[in-house]
Amino acid sequence: MRTINIKEAREQFKALVDAVIAGEDIIICRRNKPVAKLIRLTEKPVFPDRSEFRSRIKQAKTPSSVVVRALREERE
């Protein structure tokens, strides 16, 4: 990950964009403190397939409406 100050970023903006497109992340600093990060945008977020996770979840034997009703009755 490359670090660059704001003045250099202005002067080399096209080269920085090209580097980001190539996969490099760039930190922009002001007075040696990071203030921004240039990263490549993805076309769409990639979410993992959740079918395996869902298959491991056990189905409740009692509907949630019955459980909630019982809990409310206990409070009264």
JSON list of C-alpha atoms in Angstrom, two decimals:
[
{"chain": "A", "resi": 1, "resn": "MET", "atom": "CA", "xyz": [0.00, 0.00, 0.00]},
{"chain": "A", "resi": 2, "resn": "ARG", "atom": "CA", "xyz": [1.51, 3.27, -1.12]},
{"chain": "A", "resi": 3, "resn": "THR", "atom": "CA", "xyz": [1.30, 6.49, 0.92]},
{"chain": "A", "resi": 4, "resn": "ILE", "atom": "CA", "xyz": [1.36, 9.87, -0.80]},
{"chain": "A", "resi": 5, "resn": "ASN", "atom": "CA", "xyz": [0.80, 13.48, 0.29]},
{"chain": "A", "resi": 6, "resn": "ILE", "atom": "CA", "xyz": [-1.97, 15.67, -1.12]},
{"chain": "A", "resi": 7, "resn": "LYS", "atom": "CA", "xyz": [0.34, 17.80, -3.28]},
{"chain": "A", "resi": 8, "resn": "GLU", "atom": "CA", "xyz": [1.83, 14.73, -4.95]},
{"chain": "A", "resi": 9, "resn": "ALA", "atom": "CA", "xyz": [-1.65, 13.24, -5.37]},
{"chain": "A", "resi": 10, "resn": "ARG", "atom": "CA", "xyz": [-2.81, 16.33, -7.28]},
{"chain": "A", "resi": 11, "resn": "GLU", "atom": "CA", "xyz": [0.24, 16.23, -9.53]},
{"chain": "A", "resi": 12, "resn": "GLN", "atom": "CA", "xyz": [0.04, 12.48, -10.20]},
{"chain": "A", "resi": 13, "resn": "PHE", "atom": "CA", "xyz": [-3.72, 11.89, -10.12]},
{"chain": "A", "resi": 14, "resn": "LYS", "atom": "CA", "xyz": [-3.93, 10.02, -13.44]},
{"chain": "A", "resi": 15, "resn": "ALA", "atom": "CA", "xyz": [-1.06, 7.73, -12.45]},
{"chain": "A", "resi": 16, "resn": "LEU", "atom": "CA", "xyz": [-2.71, 7.10, -9.08]},
{"chain": "A", "resi": 17, "resn": "VAL", "atom": "CA", "xyz": [-6.00, 6.17, -10.74]},
{"chain": "A", "resi": 18, "resn": "ASP", "atom": "CA", "xyz": [-4.14, 3.81, -13.06]},
{"chain": "A", "resi": 19, "resn": "ALA", "atom": "CA", "xyz": [-2.42, 2.21, -10.06]},
{"chain": "A", "resi": 20, "resn": "VAL", "atom": "CA", "xyz": [-5.75, 1.77, -8.27]},
{"chain": "A", "resi": 21, "resn": "ILE", "atom": "CA", "xyz": [-7.26, 0.17, -11.37]},
{"chain": "A", "resi": 22, "resn": "ALA", "atom": "CA", "xyz": [-4.31, -2.23, -11.35]},
{"chain": "A", "resi": 23, "resn": "GLY", "atom": "CA", "xyz": [-5.24, -3.25, -7.80]},
{"chain": "A", "resi": 24, "resn": "GLU", "atom": "CA", "xyz": [-3.04, -1.05, -5.61]},
{"chain": "A", "resi": 25, "resn": "ASP", "atom": "CA", "xyz": [-4.53, 0.76, -2.59]},
{"chain": "A", "resi": 26, "resn": "ILE", "atom": "CA", "xyz": [-3.23, 4.28, -1.96]},
{"chain": "A", "resi": 27, "resn": "ILE", "atom": "CA", "xyz": [-3.35, 6.31, 1.26]},
{"chain": "A", "resi": 28, "resn": "ILE", "atom": "CA", "xyz": [-3.43, 10.11, 0.91]},
{"chain": "A", "resi": 29, "resn": "CYS", "atom": "CA", "xyz": [-1.95, 12.08, 3.81]},
{"chain": "A", "resi": 30, "resn": "ARG", "atom": "CA", "xyz": [-2.14, 15.66, 4.98]},
{"chain": "A", "resi": 31, "resn": "ARG", "atom": "CA", "xyz": [0.72, 16.69, 7.26]},
{"chain": "A", "resi": 32, "resn": "ASN", "atom": "CA", "xyz": [1.76, 13.04, 7.55]},
{"chain": "A", "resi": 33, "resn": "LYS", "atom": "CA", "xyz": [-1.67, 11.93, 8.81]},
{"chain": "A", "resi": 34, "resn": "PRO", "atom": "CA", "xyz": [-3.86, 9.66, 6.66]},
{"chain": "A", "resi": 35, "resn": "VAL", "atom": "CA", "xyz": [-7.02, 11.44, 5.46]},
{"chain": "A", "resi": 36, "resn": "ALA", "atom": "CA", "xyz": [-8.22, 9.33, 2.52]},
{"chain": "A", "resi": 37, "resn": "LYS", "atom": "CA", "xyz": [-7.79, 5.96, 0.89]},
{"chain": "A", "resi": 38, "resn": "LEU", "atom": "CA", "xyz": [-8.10, 5.26, -2.83]},
{"chain": "A", "resi": 39, "resn": "ILE", "atom": "CA", "xyz": [-9.39, 1.77, -3.52]},
{"chain": "A", "resi": 40, "resn": "ARG", "atom": "CA", "xyz": [-10.76, 0.04, -6.57]},
{"chain": "A", "resi": 41, "resn": "LEU", "atom": "CA", "xyz": [-14.54, -0.15, -6.81]},
{"chain": "A", "resi": 42, "resn": "THR", "atom": "CA", "xyz": [-16.10, -3.51, -7.47]},
{"chain": "A", "resi": 43, "resn": "GLU", "atom": "CA", "xyz": [-18.90, -3.72, -9.99]},
{"chain": "A", "resi": 44, "resn": "LYS", "atom": "CA", "xyz": [-21.23, -5.38, -7.52]},
{"chain": "A", "resi": 45, "resn": "PRO", "atom": "CA", "xyz": [-20.77, -6.71, -4.01]},
{"chain": "A", "resi": 46, "resn": "VAL", "atom": "CA", "xyz": [-20.07, -10.40, -3.84]},
{"chain": "A", "resi": 47, "resn": "PHE", "atom": "CA", "xyz": [-21.98, -12.16, -1.12]},
{"chain": "A", "resi": 48, "resn": "PRO", "atom": "CA", "xyz": [-21.15, -15.72, -0.12]},
{"chain": "A", "resi": 49, "resn": "ASP", "atom": "CA", "xyz": [-23.63, -18.49, -0.81]},
{"chain": "A", "resi": 50, "resn": "ARG", "atom": "CA", "xyz": [-25.68, -18.96, 2.34]},
{"chain": "A", "resi": 51, "resn": "SER", "atom": "CA", "xyz": [-27.36, -22.25, 1.45]},
{"chain": "A", "resi": 52, "resn": "GLU", "atom": "CA", "xyz": [-24.86, -24.32, 3.46]},
{"chain": "A", "resi": 53, "resn": "PHE", "atom": "CA", "xyz": [-25.26, -22.04, 6.47]},
{"chain": "A", "resi": 54, "resn": "ARG", "atom": "CA", "xyz": [-29.06, -22.20, 6.25]},
{"chain": "A", "resi": 55, "resn": "SER", "atom": "CA", "xyz": [-29.01, -25.99, 6.01]},
{"chain": "A", "resi": 56, "resn": "ARG", "atom": "CA", "xyz": [-27.16, -26.19, 9.36]},
{"chain": "A", "resi": 57, "resn": "ILE", "atom": "CA", "xyz": [-29.78, -24.13, 11.21]},
{"chain": "A", "resi": 58, "resn": "LYS", "atom": "CA", "xyz": [-32.25, -26.31, 13.06]},
{"chain": "A", "resi": 59, "resn": "GLN", "atom": "CA", "xyz": [-35.91, -25.54, 12.55]},
{"chain": "A", "resi": 60, "resn": "ALA", "atom": "CA", "xyz": [-37.78, -24.56, 15.71]},
{"chain": "A", "resi": 61, "resn": "LYS", "atom": "CA", "xyz": [-40.38, -27.10, 16.79]},
{"chain": "A", "resi": 62, "resn": "THR", "atom": "CA", "xyz": [-42.57, -24.40, 18.34]},
{"chain": "A", "resi": 63, "resn": "PRO", "atom": "CA", "xyz": [-43.62, -21.37, 16.27]},
{"chain": "A", "resi": 64, "resn": "SER", "atom": "CA", "xyz": [-42.19, -18.07, 17.52]},
{"chain": "A", "resi": 65, "resn": "SER", "atom": "CA", "xyz": [-45.69, -16.63, 17.97]},
{"chain": "A", "resi": 66, "resn": "VAL", "atom": "CA", "xyz": [-46.46, -19.32, 20.56]},
{"chain": "A", "resi": 67, "resn": "VAL", "atom": "CA", "xyz": [-43.16, -18.70, 22.38]},
{"chain": "A", "resi": 68, "resn": "VAL", "atom": "CA", "xyz": [-43.71, -14.92, 22.46]},
{"chain": "A", "resi": 69, "resn": "ARG", "atom": "CA", "xyz": [-47.28, -15.34, 23.71]},
{"chain": "A", "resi": 70, "resn": "ALA", "atom": "CA", "xyz": [-46.07, -17.63, 26.52]},
{"chain": "A", "resi": 71, "resn": "LEU", "atom": "CA", "xyz": [-43.35, -15.18, 27.54]},
{"chain": "A", "resi": 72, "resn": "ARG", "atom": "CA", "xyz": [-45.85, -12.32, 27.64]},
{"chain": "A", "resi": 73, "resn": "GLU", "atom": "CA", "xyz": [-48.23, -14.36, 29.77]},
{"chain": "A", "resi": 74, "resn": "GLU", "atom": "CA", "xyz": [-45.42, -15.14, 32.22]},
{"chain": "A", "resi": 75, "resn": "ARG", "atom": "CA", "xyz": [-44.74, -11.42, 32.71]},
{"chain": "A", "resi": 76, "resn": "GLU", "atom": "CA", "xyz": [-48.35, -10.68, 33.60]}
]
